[in-house]
PDB file of N, CA, C and O in Angstrom:
ATOM      1  N   MET A 231       0.861  -1.165   0.000  1.00 79.00           N
ATOM      2  CA  MET A 231       0.000   0.000   0.000  1.00 79.00           C
ATOM      3  C   MET A 231       0.909   1.231   0.000  1.00 79.00           C
ATOM      4  O   MET A 231       1.778   1.341   0.856  1.00 79.00           O
ATOM      5  N   PRO A 232       0.729   2.145  -0.909  1.00 90.00           N
ATOM      6  CA  PRO A 232       1.616   3.317  -0.958  1.00 90.00           C
ATOM      7  C   PRO A 232       1.357   4.288   0.197  1.00 90.00           C
ATOM      8  O   PRO A 232       0.276   4.313   0.775  1.00 90.00           O
ATOM      9  N   TRP A 233       2.369   5.087   0.486  1.00 93.00           N
ATOM     10  CA  TRP A 233       2.241   6.095   1.532  1.00 93.00           C
ATOM     11  C   TRP A 233       1.175   7.126   1.187  1.00 93.00           C
ATOM     12  O   TRP A 233       0.661   7.813   2.062  1.00 93.00           O
ATOM     13  N   SER A 234       0.815   7.227  -0.072  1.00 93.00           N
ATOM     14  CA  SER A 234      -0.219   8.190  -0.493  1.00 93.00           C
ATOM     15  C   SER A 234      -1.635   7.680  -0.235  1.00 93.00           C
ATOM     16  O   SER A 234      -2.608   8.373  -0.538  1.00 93.00           O
ATOM     17  N   THR A 235      -1.757   6.492   0.349  1.00 91.00           N
ATOM     18  CA  THR A 235      -3.070   5.915   0.639  1.00 91.00           C
ATOM     19  C   THR A 235      -3.835   6.817   1.609  1.00 91.00           C
ATOM     20  O   THR A 235      -3.315   7.181   2.668  1.00 91.00           O
ATOM     21  N   PRO A 236      -5.077   7.159   1.260  1.00 91.00           N
ATOM     22  CA  PRO A 236      -5.854   8.034   2.149  1.00 91.00           C
ATOM     23  C   PRO A 236      -6.526   7.258   3.282  1.00 91.00           C
ATOM     24  O   PRO A 236      -6.780   6.062   3.180  1.00 91.00           O
ATOM     25  N   PHE A 237      -6.810   7.979   4.363  1.00 91.00           N
ATOM     26  CA  PHE A 237      -7.637   7.451   5.430  1.00 91.00           C
ATOM     27  C   PHE A 237      -9.086   7.472   4.944  1.00 91.00           C
ATOM     28  O   PHE A 237      -9.408   8.163   3.968  1.00 91.00           O
ATOM     29  N   ASP A 238      -9.968   6.742   5.623  1.00 89.00           N
ATOM     30  CA  ASP A 238     -11.382   6.752   5.236  1.00 89.00           C
ATOM     31  C   ASP A 238     -11.969   8.153   5.313  1.00 89.00           C
ATOM     32  O   ASP A 238     -12.775   8.544   4.474  1.00 89.00           O
ATOM     33  N   ALA A 239     -11.564   8.886   6.340  1.00 91.00           N
ATOM     34  CA  ALA A 239     -12.010  10.272   6.517  1.00 91.00           C
ATOM     35  C   ALA A 239     -10.801  11.071   6.989  1.00 91.00           C
ATOM     36  O   ALA A 239      -9.947  10.533   7.705  1.00 91.00           O
ATOM     37  N   PRO A 240     -10.722  12.335   6.618  1.00 94.00           N
ATOM     38  CA  PRO A 240      -9.599  13.155   7.081  1.00 94.00           C
ATOM     39  C   PRO A 240      -9.557  13.214   8.608  1.00 94.00           C
ATOM     40  O   PRO A 240     -10.585  13.211   9.275  1.00 94.00           O
ATOM     41  N   ILE A 241      -8.351  13.256   9.153  1.00 94.00           N
ATOM     42  CA  ILE A 241      -8.160  13.399  10.593  1.00 94.00           C
ATOM     43  C   ILE A 241      -7.941  14.879  10.864  1.00 94.00           C
ATOM     44  O   ILE A 241      -6.978  15.471  10.381  1.00 94.00           O
ATOM     45  N   ARG A 242      -8.860  15.470  11.591  1.00 92.00           N
ATOM     46  CA  ARG A 242      -8.825  16.914  11.823  1.00 92.00           C
ATOM     47  C   ARG A 242      -7.862  17.263  12.952  1.00 92.00           C
ATOM     48  O   ARG A 242      -7.833  16.619  13.987  1.00 92.00           O
ATOM     49  N   LEU A 243      -7.115  18.323  12.698  1.00 91.00           N
ATOM     50  CA  LEU A 243      -6.165  18.852  13.672  1.00 91.00           C
ATOM     51  C   LEU A 243      -6.590  20.260  14.056  1.00 91.00           C
ATOM     52  O   LEU A 243      -7.534  20.814  13.479  1.00 91.00           O
ATOM     53  N   ALA A 244      -5.869  20.838  14.985  1.00 82.00           N
ATOM     54  CA  ALA A 244      -6.139  22.217  15.389  1.00 82.00           C
ATOM     55  C   ALA A 244      -5.929  23.174  14.220  1.00 82.00           C
ATOM     56  O   ALA A 244      -5.203  22.879  13.271  1.00 82.00           O
ATOM     57  N   ARG A 245      -6.564  24.302  14.309  1.00 84.00           N
ATOM     58  CA  ARG A 245      -6.437  25.379  13.315  1.00 84.00           C
ATOM     59  C   ARG A 245      -6.893  24.972  11.913  1.00 84.00           C
ATOM     60  O   ARG A 245      -6.342  25.424  10.911  1.00 84.00           O
ATOM     61  N   GLY A 246      -7.854  24.059  11.841  1.00 88.00           N
ATOM     62  CA  GLY A 246      -8.430  23.688  10.557  1.00 88.00           C
ATOM     63  C   GLY A 246      -7.589  22.769   9.692  1.00 88.00           C
ATOM     64  O   GLY A 246      -7.978  22.438   8.579  1.00 88.00           O
ATOM     65  N   ARG A 247      -6.424  22.368  10.201  1.00 92.00           N
ATOM     66  CA  ARG A 247      -5.579  21.459   9.422  1.00 92.00           C
ATOM     67  C   ARG A 247      -6.163  20.057   9.488  1.00 92.00           C
ATOM     68  O   ARG A 247      -6.955  19.732  10.354  1.00 92.00           O
ATOM     69  N   GLN A 248      -5.732  19.217   8.550  1.00 95.00           N
ATOM     70  CA  GLN A 248      -6.170  17.825   8.551  1.00 95.00           C
ATOM     71  C   GLN A 248      -5.125  16.940   7.899  1.00 95.00           C
ATOM     72  O   GLN A 248      -4.305  17.398   7.111  1.00 95.00           O
ATOM     73  N   LEU A 249      -5.149  15.680   8.294  1.00 96.00           N
ATOM     74  CA  LEU A 249      -4.273  14.669   7.722  1.00 96.00           C
ATOM     75  C   LEU A 249      -5.146  13.761   6.874  1.00 96.00           C
ATOM     76  O   LEU A 249      -6.149  13.242   7.360  1.00 96.00           O
ATOM     77  N   THR A 250      -4.768  13.577   5.616  1.00 95.00           N
ATOM     78  CA  THR A 250      -5.610  12.773   4.736  1.00 95.00           C
ATOM     79  C   THR A 250      -4.951  11.478   4.275  1.00 95.00           C
ATOM     80  O   THR A 250      -5.639  10.591   3.785  1.00 95.00           O
ATOM     81  N   THR A 251      -3.624  11.378   4.396  1.00 95.00           N
ATOM     82  CA  THR A 251      -2.921  10.188   3.906  1.00 95.00           C
ATOM     83  C   THR A 251      -1.941   9.657   4.956  1.00 95.00           C
ATOM     84  O   THR A 251      -1.596  10.346   5.916  1.00 95.00           O
ATOM     85  N   LEU A 252      -1.473   8.433   4.717  1.00 95.00           N
ATOM     86  CA  LEU A 252      -0.445   7.858   5.583  1.00 95.00           C
ATOM     87  C   LEU A 252       0.789   8.767   5.619  1.00 95.00           C
ATOM     88  O   LEU A 252       1.372   8.989   6.679  1.00 95.00           O
ATOM     89  N   GLN A 253       1.172   9.306   4.467  1.00 96.00           N
ATOM     90  CA  GLN A 253       2.365  10.163   4.386  1.00 96.00           C
ATOM     91  C   GLN A 253       2.187  11.442   5.190  1.00 96.00           C
ATOM     92  O   GLN A 253       3.105  11.864   5.898  1.00 96.00           O
ATOM     93  N   GLU A 254       1.033  12.064   5.101  1.00 96.00           N
ATOM     94  CA  GLU A 254       0.794  13.285   5.869  1.00 96.00           C
ATOM     95  C   GLU A 254       0.863  13.003   7.366  1.00 96.00           C
ATOM     96  O   GLU A 254       1.388  13.811   8.133  1.00 96.00           O
ATOM     97  N   ALA A 255       0.342  11.856   7.786  1.00 96.00           N
ATOM     98  CA  ALA A 255       0.397  11.478   9.197  1.00 96.00           C
ATOM     99  C   ALA A 255       1.843  11.249   9.635  1.00 96.00           C
ATOM    100  O   ALA A 255       2.260  11.718  10.702  1.00 96.00           O
ATOM    101  N   ALA A 256       2.617  10.556   8.813  1.00 96.00           N
ATOM    102  CA  ALA A 256       4.024  10.318   9.133  1.00 96.00           C
ATOM    103  C   ALA A 256       4.784  11.636   9.209  1.00 96.00           C
ATOM    104  O   ALA A 256       5.588  11.853  10.130  1.00 96.00           O
ATOM    105  N   ASP A 257       4.535  12.529   8.264  1.00 97.00           N
ATOM    106  CA  ASP A 257       5.204  13.840   8.268  1.00 97.00           C
ATOM    107  C   ASP A 257       4.846  14.629   9.523  1.00 97.00           C
ATOM    108  O   ASP A 257       5.706  15.286  10.125  1.00 97.00           O
ATOM    109  N   TYR A 258       3.587  14.556   9.931  1.00 95.00           N
ATOM    110  CA  TYR A 258       3.132  15.255  11.131  1.00 95.00           C
ATOM    111  C   TYR A 258       3.905  14.760  12.354  1.00 95.00           C
ATOM    112  O   TYR A 258       4.410  15.557  13.155  1.00 95.00           O
ATOM    113  N   ILE A 259       4.015  13.439  12.485  1.00 96.00           N
ATOM    114  CA  ILE A 259       4.711  12.859  13.635  1.00 96.00           C
ATOM    115  C   ILE A 259       6.185  13.247  13.616  1.00 96.00           C
ATOM    116  O   ILE A 259       6.770  13.573  14.645  1.00 96.00           O
ATOM    117  N   MET A 260       6.793  13.249  12.434  1.00 96.00           N
ATOM    118  CA  MET A 260       8.218  13.576  12.331  1.00 96.00           C
ATOM    119  C   MET A 260       8.511  15.042  12.679  1.00 96.00           C
ATOM    120  O   MET A 260       9.640  15.387  13.003  1.00 96.00           O
ATOM    121  N   LYS A 261       7.500  15.887  12.629  1.00 96.00           N
ATOM    122  CA  LYS A 261       7.677  17.296  12.989  1.00 96.00           C
ATOM    123  C   LYS A 261       7.463  17.549  14.479  1.00 96.00           C
ATOM    124  O   LYS A 261       7.727  18.655  14.962  1.00 96.00           O
ATOM    125  N   LEU A 262       6.988  16.537  15.210  1.00 95.00           N
ATOM    126  CA  LEU A 262       6.820  16.680  16.652  1.00 95.00           C
ATOM    127  C   LEU A 262       8.199  16.768  17.306  1.00 95.00           C
ATOM    128  O   LEU A 262       9.183  16.253  16.762  1.00 95.00           O
ATOM    129  N   PRO A 263       8.281  17.382  18.471  1.00 95.00           N
ATOM    130  CA  PRO A 263       9.553  17.376  19.205  1.00 95.00           C
ATOM    131  C   PRO A 263      10.013  15.934  19.445  1.00 95.00           C
ATOM    132  O   PRO A 263       9.179  15.032  19.626  1.00 95.00           O
ATOM    133  N   ALA A 264      11.316  15.727  19.456  1.00 96.00           N
ATOM    134  CA  ALA A 264      11.879  14.379  19.605  1.00 96.00           C
ATOM    135  C   ALA A 264      11.355  13.674  20.852  1.00 96.00           C
ATOM    136  O   ALA A 264      11.060  12.474  20.819  1.00 96.00           O
ATOM    137  N   ALA A 265      11.208  14.407  21.938  1.00 95.00           N
ATOM    138  CA  ALA A 265      10.711  13.799  23.180  1.00 95.00           C
ATOM    139  C   ALA A 265       9.292  13.265  22.990  1.00 95.00           C
ATOM    140  O   ALA A 265       8.950  12.189  23.498  1.00 95.00           O
ATOM    141  N   ASP A 266       8.459  13.996  22.267  1.00 93.00           N
ATOM    142  CA  ASP A 266       7.089  13.531  22.003  1.00 93.00           C
ATOM    143  C   ASP A 266       7.097  12.311  21.090  1.00 93.00           C
ATOM    144  O   ASP A 266       6.332  11.369  21.304  1.00 93.00           O
ATOM    145  N   GLN A 267       7.938  12.323  20.082  1.00 95.00           N
ATOM    146  CA  GLN A 267       8.021  11.180  19.163  1.00 95.00           C
ATOM    147  C   GLN A 267       8.371   9.899  19.898  1.00 95.00           C
ATOM    148  O   GLN A 267       7.976   8.823  19.474  1.00 95.00           O
ATOM    149  N   GLN A 268       9.102   9.994  20.992  1.00 95.00           N
ATOM    150  CA  GLN A 268       9.520   8.815  21.739  1.00 95.00           C
ATOM    151  C   GLN A 268       8.450   8.309  22.705  1.00 95.00           C
ATOM    152  O   GLN A 268       8.603   7.222  23.260  1.00 95.00           O
ATOM    153  N   ARG A 269       7.385   9.052  22.888  1.00 95.00           N
ATOM    154  CA  ARG A 269       6.312   8.602  23.775  1.00 95.00           C
ATOM    155  C   ARG A 269       5.656   7.365  23.180  1.00 95.00           C
ATOM    156  O   ARG A 269       5.540   7.224  21.953  1.00 95.00           O
ATOM    157  N   GLU A 270       5.229   6.481  24.045  1.00 95.00           N
ATOM    158  CA  GLU A 270       4.690   5.196  23.602  1.00 95.00           C
ATOM    159  C   GLU A 270       3.549   5.357  22.599  1.00 95.00           C
ATOM    160  O   GLU A 270       3.488   4.660  21.589  1.00 95.00           O
ATOM    161  N   ARG A 271       2.650   6.282  22.846  1.00 95.00           N
ATOM    162  CA  ARG A 271       1.488   6.439  21.951  1.00 95.00           C
ATOM    163  C   ARG A 271       1.909   6.804  20.532  1.00 95.00           C
ATOM    164  O   ARG A 271       1.304   6.360  19.558  1.00 95.00           O
ATOM    165  N   TRP A 272       2.959   7.635  20.412  1.00 96.00           N
ATOM    166  CA  TRP A 272       3.426   8.014  19.077  1.00 96.00           C
ATOM    167  C   TRP A 272       4.245   6.897  18.448  1.00 96.00           C
ATOM    168  O   TRP A 272       4.210   6.703  17.234  1.00 96.00           O
ATOM    169  N   GLN A 273       4.955   6.131  19.257  1.00 96.00           N
ATOM    170  CA  GLN A 273       5.692   4.982  18.733  1.00 96.00           C
ATOM    171  C   GLN A 273       4.723   3.936  18.168  1.00 96.00           C
ATOM    172  O   GLN A 273       4.987   3.339  17.126  1.00 96.00           O
ATOM    173  N   VAL A 274       3.605   3.732  18.849  1.00 96.00           N
ATOM    174  CA  VAL A 274       2.583   2.805  18.356  1.00 96.00           C
ATOM    175  C   VAL A 274       2.013   3.316  17.036  1.00 96.00           C
ATOM    176  O   VAL A 274       1.865   2.551  16.075  1.00 96.00           O
ATOM    177  N   ALA A 275       1.716   4.605  16.973  1.00 96.00           N
ATOM    178  CA  ALA A 275       1.179   5.178  15.732  1.00 96.00           C
ATOM    179  C   ALA A 275       2.172   5.018  14.585  1.00 96.00           C
ATOM    180  O   ALA A 275       1.790   4.646  13.465  1.00 96.00           O
ATOM    181  N   ILE A 276       3.448   5.281  14.851  1.00 96.00           N
ATOM    182  CA  ILE A 276       4.476   5.135  13.823  1.00 96.00           C
ATOM    183  C   ILE A 276       4.560   3.693  13.337  1.00 96.00           C
ATOM    184  O   ILE A 276       4.588   3.428  12.133  1.00 96.00           O
ATOM    185  N   ALA A 277       4.586   2.751  14.283  1.00 96.00           N
ATOM    186  CA  ALA A 277       4.676   1.334  13.916  1.00 96.00           C
ATOM    187  C   ALA A 277       3.496   0.915  13.047  1.00 96.00           C
ATOM    188  O   ALA A 277       3.674   0.195  12.053  1.00 96.00           O
ATOM    189  N   HIS A 278       2.308   1.390  13.394  1.00 96.00           N
ATOM    190  CA  HIS A 278       1.122   1.028  12.609  1.00 96.00           C
ATOM    191  C   HIS A 278       1.128   1.694  11.232  1.00 96.00           C
ATOM    192  O   HIS A 278       0.695   1.087  10.248  1.00 96.00           O
ATOM    193  N   LEU A 279       1.622   2.927  11.153  1.00 96.00           N
ATOM    194  CA  LEU A 279       1.727   3.589   9.846  1.00 96.00           C
ATOM    195  C   LEU A 279       2.687   2.828   8.936  1.00 96.00           C
ATOM    196  O   LEU A 279       2.397   2.624   7.744  1.00 96.00           O
ATOM    197  N   ILE A 280       3.805   2.398   9.479  1.00 96.00           N
ATOM    198  CA  ILE A 280       4.772   1.644   8.678  1.00 96.00           C
ATOM    199  C   ILE A 280       4.164   0.331   8.206  1.00 96.00           C
ATOM    200  O   ILE A 280       4.291  -0.035   7.031  1.00 96.00           O
ATOM    201  N   LYS A 281       3.470  -0.378   9.106  1.00 96.00           N
ATOM    202  CA  LYS A 281       2.836  -1.643   8.699  1.00 96.00           C
ATOM    203  C   LYS A 281       1.763  -1.404   7.643  1.00 96.00           C
ATOM    204  O   LYS A 281       1.616  -2.204   6.715  1.00 96.00           O
ATOM    205  N   ALA A 282       1.029  -0.304   7.772  1.00 94.00           N
ATOM    206  CA  ALA A 282      -0.003   0.007   6.776  1.00 94.00           C
ATOM    207  C   ALA A 282       0.638   0.221   5.407  1.00 94.00           C
ATOM    208  O   ALA A 282       0.126  -0.246   4.393  1.00 94.00           O
ATOM    209  N   ALA A 283       1.766   0.937   5.386  1.00 94.00           N
ATOM    210  CA  ALA A 283       2.438   1.210   4.109  1.00 94.00           C
ATOM    211  C   ALA A 283       3.092  -0.045   3.542  1.00 94.00           C
ATOM    212  O   ALA A 283       3.101  -0.249   2.329  1.00 94.00           O
ATOM    213  N   GLU A 284       3.636  -0.893   4.405  1.00 94.00           N
ATOM    214  CA  GLU A 284       4.344  -2.079   3.941  1.00 94.00           C
ATOM    215  C   GLU A 284       3.432  -3.267   3.647  1.00 94.00           C
ATOM    216  O   GLU A 284       3.666  -4.005   2.698  1.00 94.00           O
ATOM    217  N   ILE A 285       2.394  -3.438   4.475  1.00 93.00           N
ATOM    218  CA  ILE A 285       1.544  -4.628   4.369  1.00 93.00           C
ATOM    219  C   ILE A 285       0.167  -4.305   3.797  1.00 93.00           C
ATOM    220  O   ILE A 285      -0.385  -5.082   3.027  1.00 93.00           O
ATOM    221  N   GLY A 286      -0.379  -3.169   4.202  1.00 88.00           N
ATOM    222  CA  GLY A 286      -1.706  -2.789   3.740  1.00 88.00           C
ATOM    223  C   GLY A 286      -2.796  -3.470   4.544  1.00 88.00           C
ATOM    224  O   GLY A 286      -2.642  -3.748   5.726  1.00 88.00           O
ATOM    225  N   GLY A 287      -3.887  -3.754   3.883  1.00 87.00           N
ATOM    226  CA  GLY A 287      -5.008  -4.419   4.541  1.00 87.00           C
ATOM    227  C   GLY A 287      -5.538  -3.617   5.710  1.00 87.00           C
ATOM    228  O   GLY A 287      -5.664  -2.407   5.658  1.00 87.00           O
ATOM    229  N   GLY A 288      -5.856  -4.339   6.784  1.00 90.00           N
ATOM    230  CA  GLY A 288      -6.432  -3.719   7.969  1.00 90.00           C
ATOM    231  C   GLY A 288      -5.479  -2.813   8.730  1.00 90.00           C
ATOM    232  O   GLY A 288      -5.913  -2.071   9.607  1.00 90.00           O
ATOM    233  N   TRP A 289      -4.198  -2.849   8.386  1.00 93.00           N
ATOM    234  CA  TRP A 289      -3.241  -2.009   9.097  1.00 93.00           C
ATOM    235  C   TRP A 289      -3.512  -0.522   8.906  1.00 93.00           C
ATOM    236  O   TRP A 289      -3.196   0.285   9.773  1.00 93.00           O
ATOM    237  N   ARG A 290      -4.122  -0.130   7.792  1.00 93.00           N
ATOM    238  CA  ARG A 290      -4.455   1.289   7.590  1.00 93.00           C
ATOM    239  C   ARG A 290      -5.441   1.739   8.660  1.00 93.00           C
ATOM    240  O   ARG A 290      -5.293   2.809   9.243  1.00 93.00           O
ATOM    241  N   LEU A 291      -6.436   0.897   8.953  1.00 94.00           N
ATOM    242  CA  LEU A 291      -7.411   1.235   9.986  1.00 94.00           C
ATOM    243  C   LEU A 291      -6.736   1.278  11.360  1.00 94.00           C
ATOM    244  O   LEU A 291      -6.994   2.185  12.156  1.00 94.00           O
ATOM    245  N   PHE A 292      -5.860   0.315  11.646  1.00 94.00           N
ATOM    246  CA  PHE A 292      -5.142   0.324  12.918  1.00 94.00           C
ATOM    247  C   PHE A 292      -4.287   1.583  13.047  1.00 94.00           C
ATOM    248  O   PHE A 292      -4.188   2.170  14.130  1.00 94.00           O
ATOM    249  N   ALA A 293      -3.665   1.998  11.956  1.00 95.00           N
ATOM    250  CA  ALA A 293      -2.849   3.211  11.970  1.00 95.00           C
ATOM    251  C   ALA A 293      -3.714   4.435  12.260  1.00 95.00           C
ATOM    252  O   ALA A 293      -3.323   5.312  13.041  1.00 95.00           O
ATOM    253  N   GLU A 294      -4.865   4.479  11.645  1.00 95.00           N
ATOM    254  CA  GLU A 294      -5.778   5.604  11.865  1.00 95.00           C
ATOM    255  C   GLU A 294      -6.218   5.664  13.330  1.00 95.00           C
ATOM    256  O   GLU A 294      -6.204   6.729  13.950  1.00 95.00           O
ATOM    257  N   ILE A 295      -6.569   4.528  13.881  1.00 95.00           N
ATOM    258  CA  ILE A 295      -6.993   4.472  15.283  1.00 95.00           C
ATOM    259  C   ILE A 295      -5.850   4.885  16.210  1.00 95.00           C
ATOM    260  O   ILE A 295      -6.046   5.681  17.136  1.00 95.00           O
ATOM    261  N   ALA A 296      -4.649   4.359  15.966  1.00 95.00           N
ATOM    262  CA  ALA A 296      -3.495   4.703  16.807  1.00 95.00           C
ATOM    263  C   ALA A 296      -3.190   6.193  16.732  1.00 95.00           C
ATOM    264  O   ALA A 296      -2.864   6.824  17.748  1.00 95.00           O
ATOM    265  N   LEU A 297      -3.305   6.769  15.553  1.00 95.00           N
ATOM    266  CA  LEU A 297      -3.060   8.194  15.383  1.00 95.00           C
ATOM    267  C   LEU A 297      -4.105   9.012  16.145  1.00 95.00           C
ATOM    268  O   LEU A 297      -3.766   9.964  16.857  1.00 95.00           O
ATOM    269  N   LEU A 298      -5.360   8.641  16.023  1.00 94.00           N
ATOM    270  CA  LEU A 298      -6.425   9.354  16.739  1.00 94.00           C
ATOM    271  C   LEU A 298      -6.239   9.248  18.248  1.00 94.00           C
ATOM    272  O   LEU A 298      -6.424  10.232  18.974  1.00 94.00           O
ATOM    273  N   ARG A 299      -5.853   8.082  18.728  1.00 94.00           N
ATOM    274  CA  ARG A 299      -5.622   7.903  20.167  1.00 94.00           C
ATOM    275  C   ARG A 299      -4.470   8.783  20.639  1.00 94.00           C
ATOM    276  O   ARG A 299      -4.559   9.419  21.696  1.00 94.00           O
ATOM    277  N   ALA A 300      -3.390   8.830  19.877  1.00 94.00           N
ATOM    278  CA  ALA A 300      -2.243   9.656  20.259  1.00 94.00           C
ATOM    279  C   ALA A 300      -2.628  11.135  20.281  1.00 94.00           C
ATOM    280  O   ALA A 300      -2.267  11.864  21.210  1.00 94.00           O
ATOM    281  N   LEU A 301      -3.356  11.568  19.287  1.00 93.00           N
ATOM    282  CA  LEU A 301      -3.790  12.960  19.238  1.00 93.00           C
ATOM    283  C   LEU A 301      -4.719  13.290  20.409  1.00 93.00           C
ATOM    284  O   LEU A 301      -4.592  14.350  21.029  1.00 93.00           O
ATOM    285  N   ASN A 302      -5.645  12.386  20.721  1.00 89.00           N
ATOM    286  CA  ASN A 302      -6.578  12.618  21.813  1.00 89.00           C
ATOM    287  C   ASN A 302      -5.876  12.621  23.161  1.00 89.00           C
ATOM    288  O   ASN A 302      -6.213  13.417  24.038  1.00 89.00           O
ATOM    289  N   GLU A 303      -4.882  11.774  23.344  1.00 83.00           N
ATOM    290  CA  GLU A 303      -4.134  11.765  24.602  1.00 83.00           C
ATOM    291  C   GLU A 303      -3.332  13.043  24.750  1.00 83.00           C
ATOM    292  O   GLU A 303      -3.250  13.598  25.855  1.00 83.00           O
ATOM    293  N   ASP A 304      -2.764  13.539  23.657  1.00 70.00           N
ATOM    294  CA  ASP A 304      -2.024  14.805  23.714  1.00 70.00           C
ATOM    295  C   ASP A 304      -2.958  15.957  24.063  1.00 70.00           C
ATOM    296  O   ASP A 304      -2.592  16.861  24.791  1.00 70.00           O
ATOM    297  N   ALA A 305      -4.170  15.937  23.535  1.00 66.00           N
ATOM    298  CA  ALA A 305      -5.130  17.011  23.784  1.00 66.00           C
ATOM    299  C   ALA A 305      -5.572  17.033  25.247  1.00 66.00           C
ATOM    300  O   ALA A 305      -5.897  18.099  25.781  1.00 66.00           O
ATOM    301  N   GLY A 306      -5.556  15.873  25.888  1.00 58.00           N
ATOM    302  CA  GLY A 306      -5.981  15.783  27.274  1.00 58.00           C
ATOM    303  C   GLY A 306      -4.930  16.222  28.281  1.00 58.00           C
ATOM    304  O   GLY A 306      -5.203  16.338  29.457  1.00 58.00           O
ATOM    305  N   GLU A 307      -3.723  16.430  27.825  1.00 57.00           N
ATOM    306  CA  GLU A 307      -2.632  16.802  28.751  1.00 57.00           C
ATOM    307  C   GLU A 307      -2.552  18.296  28.940  1.00 57.00           C
ATOM    308  O   GLU A 307      -2.907  19.079  28.171  1.00 57.00           O
TER     309      GLU A 307
END
């Protein structure tokens, strides 16, 4: 599955931004501070994004869920 694969629905971020593809999600994570990237929730999201790009199938949905969970946990802090 290519990195350009879209999510079922865009993932909305603050200030009207959104993530629509696996690549946009990966780029977003890579722009986070290094300390945040090392947090378990972001490591899980990264691992699922890589599996989605390499294997495809249901991994895209798992990546989307992991990304949403990481974003929601960050918002709660």
